[in-house]
XYZ file of C-alpha atoms in Angstrom:
341
model
C 114.147 155.827 -54.465
C 110.885 157.719 -54.859
C 109.749 156.433 -51.461
C 112.906 157.706 -49.768
C 112.546 161.124 -51.392
C 108.950 161.319 -50.225
C 109.904 160.243 -46.684
C 112.678 162.844 -46.499
C 110.320 165.523 -47.812
C 107.733 164.641 -45.178
C 110.371 164.704 -42.434
C 111.469 168.143 -43.614
C 107.868 169.345 -43.439
C 107.492 167.858 -39.945
C 110.151 170.200 -38.525
C 108.142 173.444 -38.982
C 105.015 171.584 -37.878
C 106.680 170.609 -34.604
C 108.038 174.143 -34.274
C 104.525 175.543 -34.640
C 103.188 173.016 -32.127
C 105.912 173.938 -29.637
C 105.218 177.634 -30.057
C 101.448 177.345 -29.702
C 101.733 175.068 -26.670
C 104.260 177.322 -24.938
C 102.155 180.466 -25.312
C 98.852 178.795 -24.424
C 100.227 177.072 -21.322
C 101.917 180.249 -20.097
C 98.597 182.084 -20.285
C 97.170 179.738 -17.658
C 97.019 181.007 -14.067
C 99.487 179.730 -11.509
C 103.192 179.820 -10.716
C 105.260 176.700 -11.565
C 107.978 177.781 -9.120
C 105.490 177.935 -6.242
C 104.114 174.512 -7.178
C 107.589 172.986 -7.220
C 108.598 174.651 -3.944
C 105.469 173.562 -2.098
C 102.925 175.463 0.015
C 105.300 176.024 2.965
C 108.209 177.459 0.972
C 109.449 180.957 1.717
C 109.471 183.776 -0.801
C 113.265 183.484 -1.066
C 113.032 179.792 -1.933
C 110.360 180.445 -4.552
C 112.474 183.246 -6.023
C 115.504 180.953 -6.193
C 113.490 178.309 -8.049
C 112.109 180.925 -10.434
C 115.667 182.029 -11.183
C 116.857 178.433 -11.677
C 114.004 177.728 -14.100
C 114.502 181.012 -15.910
C 111.005 182.221 -15.045
C 112.342 185.620 -13.974
C 113.577 186.326 -17.512
C 111.591 188.253 -20.136
C 108.868 186.187 -21.784
C 110.574 186.087 -25.185
C 113.838 184.942 -23.608
C 111.986 182.138 -21.800
C 110.550 181.045 -25.146
C 113.949 181.026 -26.862
C 115.535 179.126 -23.960
C 112.731 176.564 -24.105
C 113.223 176.003 -27.842
C 116.972 175.681 -27.361
C 116.532 173.120 -24.592
C 114.066 171.038 -26.605
C 116.022 170.966 -29.868
C 119.498 170.540 -28.353
C 119.022 168.394 -25.242
C 115.368 167.263 -25.364
C 114.999 169.232 -22.131
C 111.283 169.737 -21.506
C 111.763 171.176 -18.043
C 111.083 169.730 -14.568
C 107.776 168.333 -13.405
C 106.331 170.039 -10.355
C 104.346 166.875 -9.570
C 106.982 164.117 -9.837
C 110.011 166.418 -9.314
C 111.716 164.621 -12.201
C 112.602 165.749 -15.707
C 109.509 165.702 -17.936
C 111.438 163.961 -20.724
C 112.399 161.184 -18.297
C 108.792 160.844 -17.098
C 107.493 160.550 -20.664
C 110.133 158.009 -21.719
C 109.282 155.915 -18.673
C 105.512 156.008 -19.220
C 105.090 156.023 -23.002
C 105.810 152.274 -23.564
C 102.827 151.311 -21.384
C 100.531 153.612 -23.363
C 101.975 152.472 -26.690
C 101.379 148.832 -25.728
C 97.787 149.577 -24.741
C 96.701 151.541 -27.811
C 98.584 149.289 -30.250
C 96.911 146.134 -28.954
C 93.539 147.890 -29.068
C 94.065 148.970 -32.686
C 95.304 145.534 -33.779
C 92.299 143.917 -32.120
C 89.931 146.320 -33.879
C 91.506 145.693 -37.300
C 91.612 141.894 -36.984
C 88.046 141.653 -35.686
C 86.644 144.117 -38.228
C 88.349 142.333 -41.145
C 86.977 139.012 -39.904
C 83.458 140.411 -39.604
C 83.765 142.138 -42.978
C 84.907 138.983 -44.777
C 82.260 136.750 -43.203
C 79.355 139.184 -43.670
C 80.254 140.058 -47.286
C 81.705 136.813 -48.665
C 79.151 134.562 -46.965
C 76.045 136.799 -46.790
C 73.566 133.915 -46.940
C 75.134 131.960 -44.089
C 73.559 132.133 -40.662
C 76.644 133.835 -39.228
C 76.846 136.309 -42.117
C 73.184 137.307 -41.765
C 73.696 137.872 -38.046
C 76.978 139.790 -38.254
C 76.057 142.379 -40.874
C 73.246 144.143 -38.936
C 75.202 143.817 -35.697
C 78.244 145.473 -37.281
C 76.052 148.272 -38.654
C 74.362 148.967 -35.311
C 77.684 148.802 -33.464
C 79.321 151.256 -35.888
C 76.557 153.769 -35.110
C 76.454 153.287 -31.339
C 80.161 152.736 -30.553
C 81.231 156.350 -30.112
C 78.057 157.464 -28.344
C 79.076 156.092 -24.934
C 81.987 157.659 -22.993
C 85.068 155.488 -22.665
C 85.422 155.943 -18.906
C 81.821 154.759 -18.384
C 82.432 151.661 -20.517
C 85.557 150.966 -18.469
C 83.712 151.307 -15.170
C 80.922 148.987 -16.362
C 83.453 146.355 -17.452
C 85.231 146.612 -14.096
C 81.929 146.172 -12.281
C 80.936 143.164 -14.390
C 84.207 141.238 -14.624
C 85.880 142.187 -11.332
C 83.171 142.934 -8.769
C 80.451 140.551 -10.005
C 82.117 137.698 -11.896
C 85.561 137.840 -10.215
C 87.320 136.562 -13.343
C 89.621 139.532 -14.036
C 91.972 141.392 -11.669
C 91.418 144.736 -10.002
C 92.165 147.871 -12.050
C 95.423 148.622 -10.262
C 98.254 148.916 -12.743
C 99.821 146.676 -15.349
C 100.479 143.634 -13.124
C 99.401 142.411 -9.688
C 100.721 144.501 -6.813
C 102.121 141.338 -5.206
C 104.502 140.726 -8.133
C 107.890 142.281 -8.660
C 108.098 144.171 -11.967
C 110.257 142.444 -14.586
C 113.640 143.783 -15.599
C 112.833 146.894 -17.667
C 113.684 146.315 -21.325
C 110.936 148.090 -23.249
C 109.102 149.714 -20.327
C 105.873 147.802 -21.051
C 105.608 145.228 -18.284
C 103.692 142.592 -20.268
C 106.226 142.740 -23.112
C 109.108 142.732 -20.634
C 107.584 139.650 -19.014
C 107.594 137.922 -22.408
C 111.185 138.945 -23.105
C 112.386 137.787 -19.679
C 110.265 134.589 -19.801
C 108.537 135.407 -16.504
C 105.305 133.342 -16.522
C 103.717 135.087 -13.530
C 104.209 138.527 -15.075
C 103.026 137.280 -18.481
C 99.760 135.898 -17.100
C 99.122 138.852 -14.801
C 100.039 141.385 -17.488
C 97.733 139.745 -20.021
C 94.800 139.685 -17.602
C 95.360 143.337 -16.685
C 95.437 144.267 -20.381
C 92.070 142.727 -21.216
C 89.698 145.336 -19.799
C 91.471 148.557 -20.895
C 92.126 147.132 -24.376
C 88.500 146.025 -24.733
C 87.305 149.425 -23.487
C 89.310 151.297 -26.119
C 88.313 148.807 -28.827
C 84.604 149.125 -28.043
C 84.611 152.919 -28.074
C 86.907 153.568 -31.041
C 86.300 150.552 -33.272
C 83.000 151.683 -34.813
C 84.334 153.775 -37.726
C 86.807 151.068 -38.739
C 84.069 148.411 -38.692
C 81.890 150.574 -40.921
C 84.666 151.298 -43.430
C 85.806 147.662 -43.578
C 82.321 146.326 -44.317
C 81.654 149.048 -46.904
C 85.017 148.617 -48.602
C 84.717 144.815 -48.690
C 81.212 145.127 -50.180
C 82.482 147.373 -52.991
C 85.536 145.230 -53.724
C 83.701 141.894 -53.622
C 81.308 143.111 -56.318
C 84.069 144.467 -58.582
C 84.346 143.146 -62.141
C 87.849 141.734 -61.775
C 86.772 139.556 -58.851
C 83.680 138.362 -60.702
C 85.946 137.441 -63.612
C 88.341 135.665 -61.233
C 85.449 133.659 -59.767
C 84.321 132.740 -63.295
C 87.850 131.505 -64.035
C 87.619 129.112 -61.103
C 90.049 130.688 -58.620
C 89.691 129.145 -55.151
C 87.789 131.160 -52.510
C 90.899 131.578 -50.363
C 92.726 133.339 -53.220
C 89.711 135.526 -53.960
C 89.435 136.571 -50.319
C 93.141 137.413 -50.186
C 92.853 139.642 -53.271
C 89.682 141.270 -51.931
C 91.173 142.027 -48.521
C 94.269 143.621 -50.044
C 92.135 145.772 -52.355
C 89.938 146.830 -49.429
C 92.871 147.825 -47.215
C 93.789 151.376 -48.424
C 90.803 153.208 -46.864
C 91.094 151.024 -43.761
C 94.770 151.919 -43.347
C 94.060 155.628 -43.726
C 91.286 155.557 -41.128
C 93.366 153.376 -38.792
C 96.047 156.082 -38.680
C 93.459 158.631 -37.604
C 92.020 156.252 -35.013
C 95.533 155.551 -33.687
C 95.818 159.226 -32.760
C 92.303 159.137 -31.267
C 93.286 156.086 -29.207
C 96.215 158.014 -27.755
C 93.807 160.775 -26.732
C 91.258 158.248 -25.463
C 93.882 156.575 -23.316
C 93.882 159.647 -21.054
C 90.680 158.742 -19.203
C 90.941 154.975 -19.713
C 94.392 154.899 -18.106
C 93.063 156.931 -15.204
C 90.175 154.503 -14.660
C 92.512 151.490 -14.727
C 95.462 153.197 -12.942
C 97.604 152.162 -15.898
C 100.559 154.443 -15.218
C 101.087 155.583 -18.797
C 101.218 158.938 -20.538
C 97.425 159.304 -20.371
C 97.282 159.096 -16.596
C 100.354 161.335 -16.421
C 98.514 163.940 -18.515
C 95.542 163.937 -16.134
C 97.816 164.285 -13.107
C 99.665 167.138 -14.815
C 96.453 169.041 -15.540
C 95.020 168.493 -12.051
C 98.272 169.675 -10.438
C 98.846 172.562 -12.900
C 102.145 170.990 -13.963
C 102.809 173.287 -16.921
C 106.073 171.768 -18.116
C 104.519 168.302 -18.095
C 101.468 169.525 -20.033
C 103.759 170.994 -22.699
C 105.669 167.719 -22.868
C 102.539 165.599 -23.270
C 101.227 167.830 -26.064
C 104.589 167.702 -27.856
C 104.764 163.916 -27.527
C 101.212 163.529 -28.839
C 101.905 165.762 -31.833
C 105.165 163.987 -32.652
C 103.510 160.583 -32.379
C 100.701 161.665 -34.711
C 103.116 163.014 -37.337
C 105.181 159.810 -37.270
C 102.079 157.617 -37.573
C 100.783 159.578 -40.564
C 104.179 159.285 -42.286
C 104.344 155.521 -41.720
C 100.786 155.085 -42.965
C 101.544 156.988 -46.166
C 104.550 154.727 -46.773
C 102.412 151.660 -46.048
C 99.868 152.880 -48.582
C 102.586 152.863 -51.249
C 103.288 149.209 -50.482
C 99.629 148.148 -50.407
C 98.611 150.104 -53.521
C 101.526 150.729 -55.950
C 99.241 152.908 -58.098
C 99.506 155.697 -55.539
C 101.996 158.383 -56.519
C 103.195 161.056 -54.115
């Protein structure tokens, strides 16, 4: 019951946070130069056509009235306005593109966590083994260097190595090969839809197209998690209760399971932060790999001064971050029952 009360309290707090985000985004975007009506109408449109579009969008109303109409549309109909680039509703564009981005950043985060836990266990539990002695300094150096290189450069180098030189991975042109028909849309993520529809060609192609962008994000954003995992495992493995458990003769597998669970709380907290960073990092990575997700949509919106789309991307990013932080706090309660909110 306490968990539900905490979740409801956090959801109640999220409403004014989203309201503040909406307000700040609206005012900042409307300070930018340019006319959305002219962008939607096109360069050859007459003044009458532009004026008609301005009236239809409500851009000829007083600024405060535009703000109130925008809030009403968002909270009542999820109406984020039309995109001047795609000429579709921004909410429809985001719903269509978000699954691809969610698939990409989720796989990258899961890969980081699994690999960092494996390295942490081996380097701390078996420090005298040949593999343990090799992994610990490598993990330390990687954690320092990982964020120093830009993600788009890492992506370009991987494309050059594995596509142009080695020819073992496909071209960076979307989520599946251009010669394949997309699977029936179920989730919106083509690799997952290929799995759900049991389409082997889409499954294989989707997996191969995922490798490079996922590895790019994992390389750039995995350093802090690696560092925290190794440090947390080192502290936990030397704790008195584990030394006592070893003295009592508990098998190594049981000891490792207890140690990993005790080391998880700081890892979970940092993973939530990195999840939000991955969503931001996907902007350039998706552009490099022509992924077709929210990140690439954000770049196209900025380049084309698509103000309604920019507002929508910022709102989606803020909402996603708030939801992730709430879920992580609830997960912390399950991992460590001592935590009281």
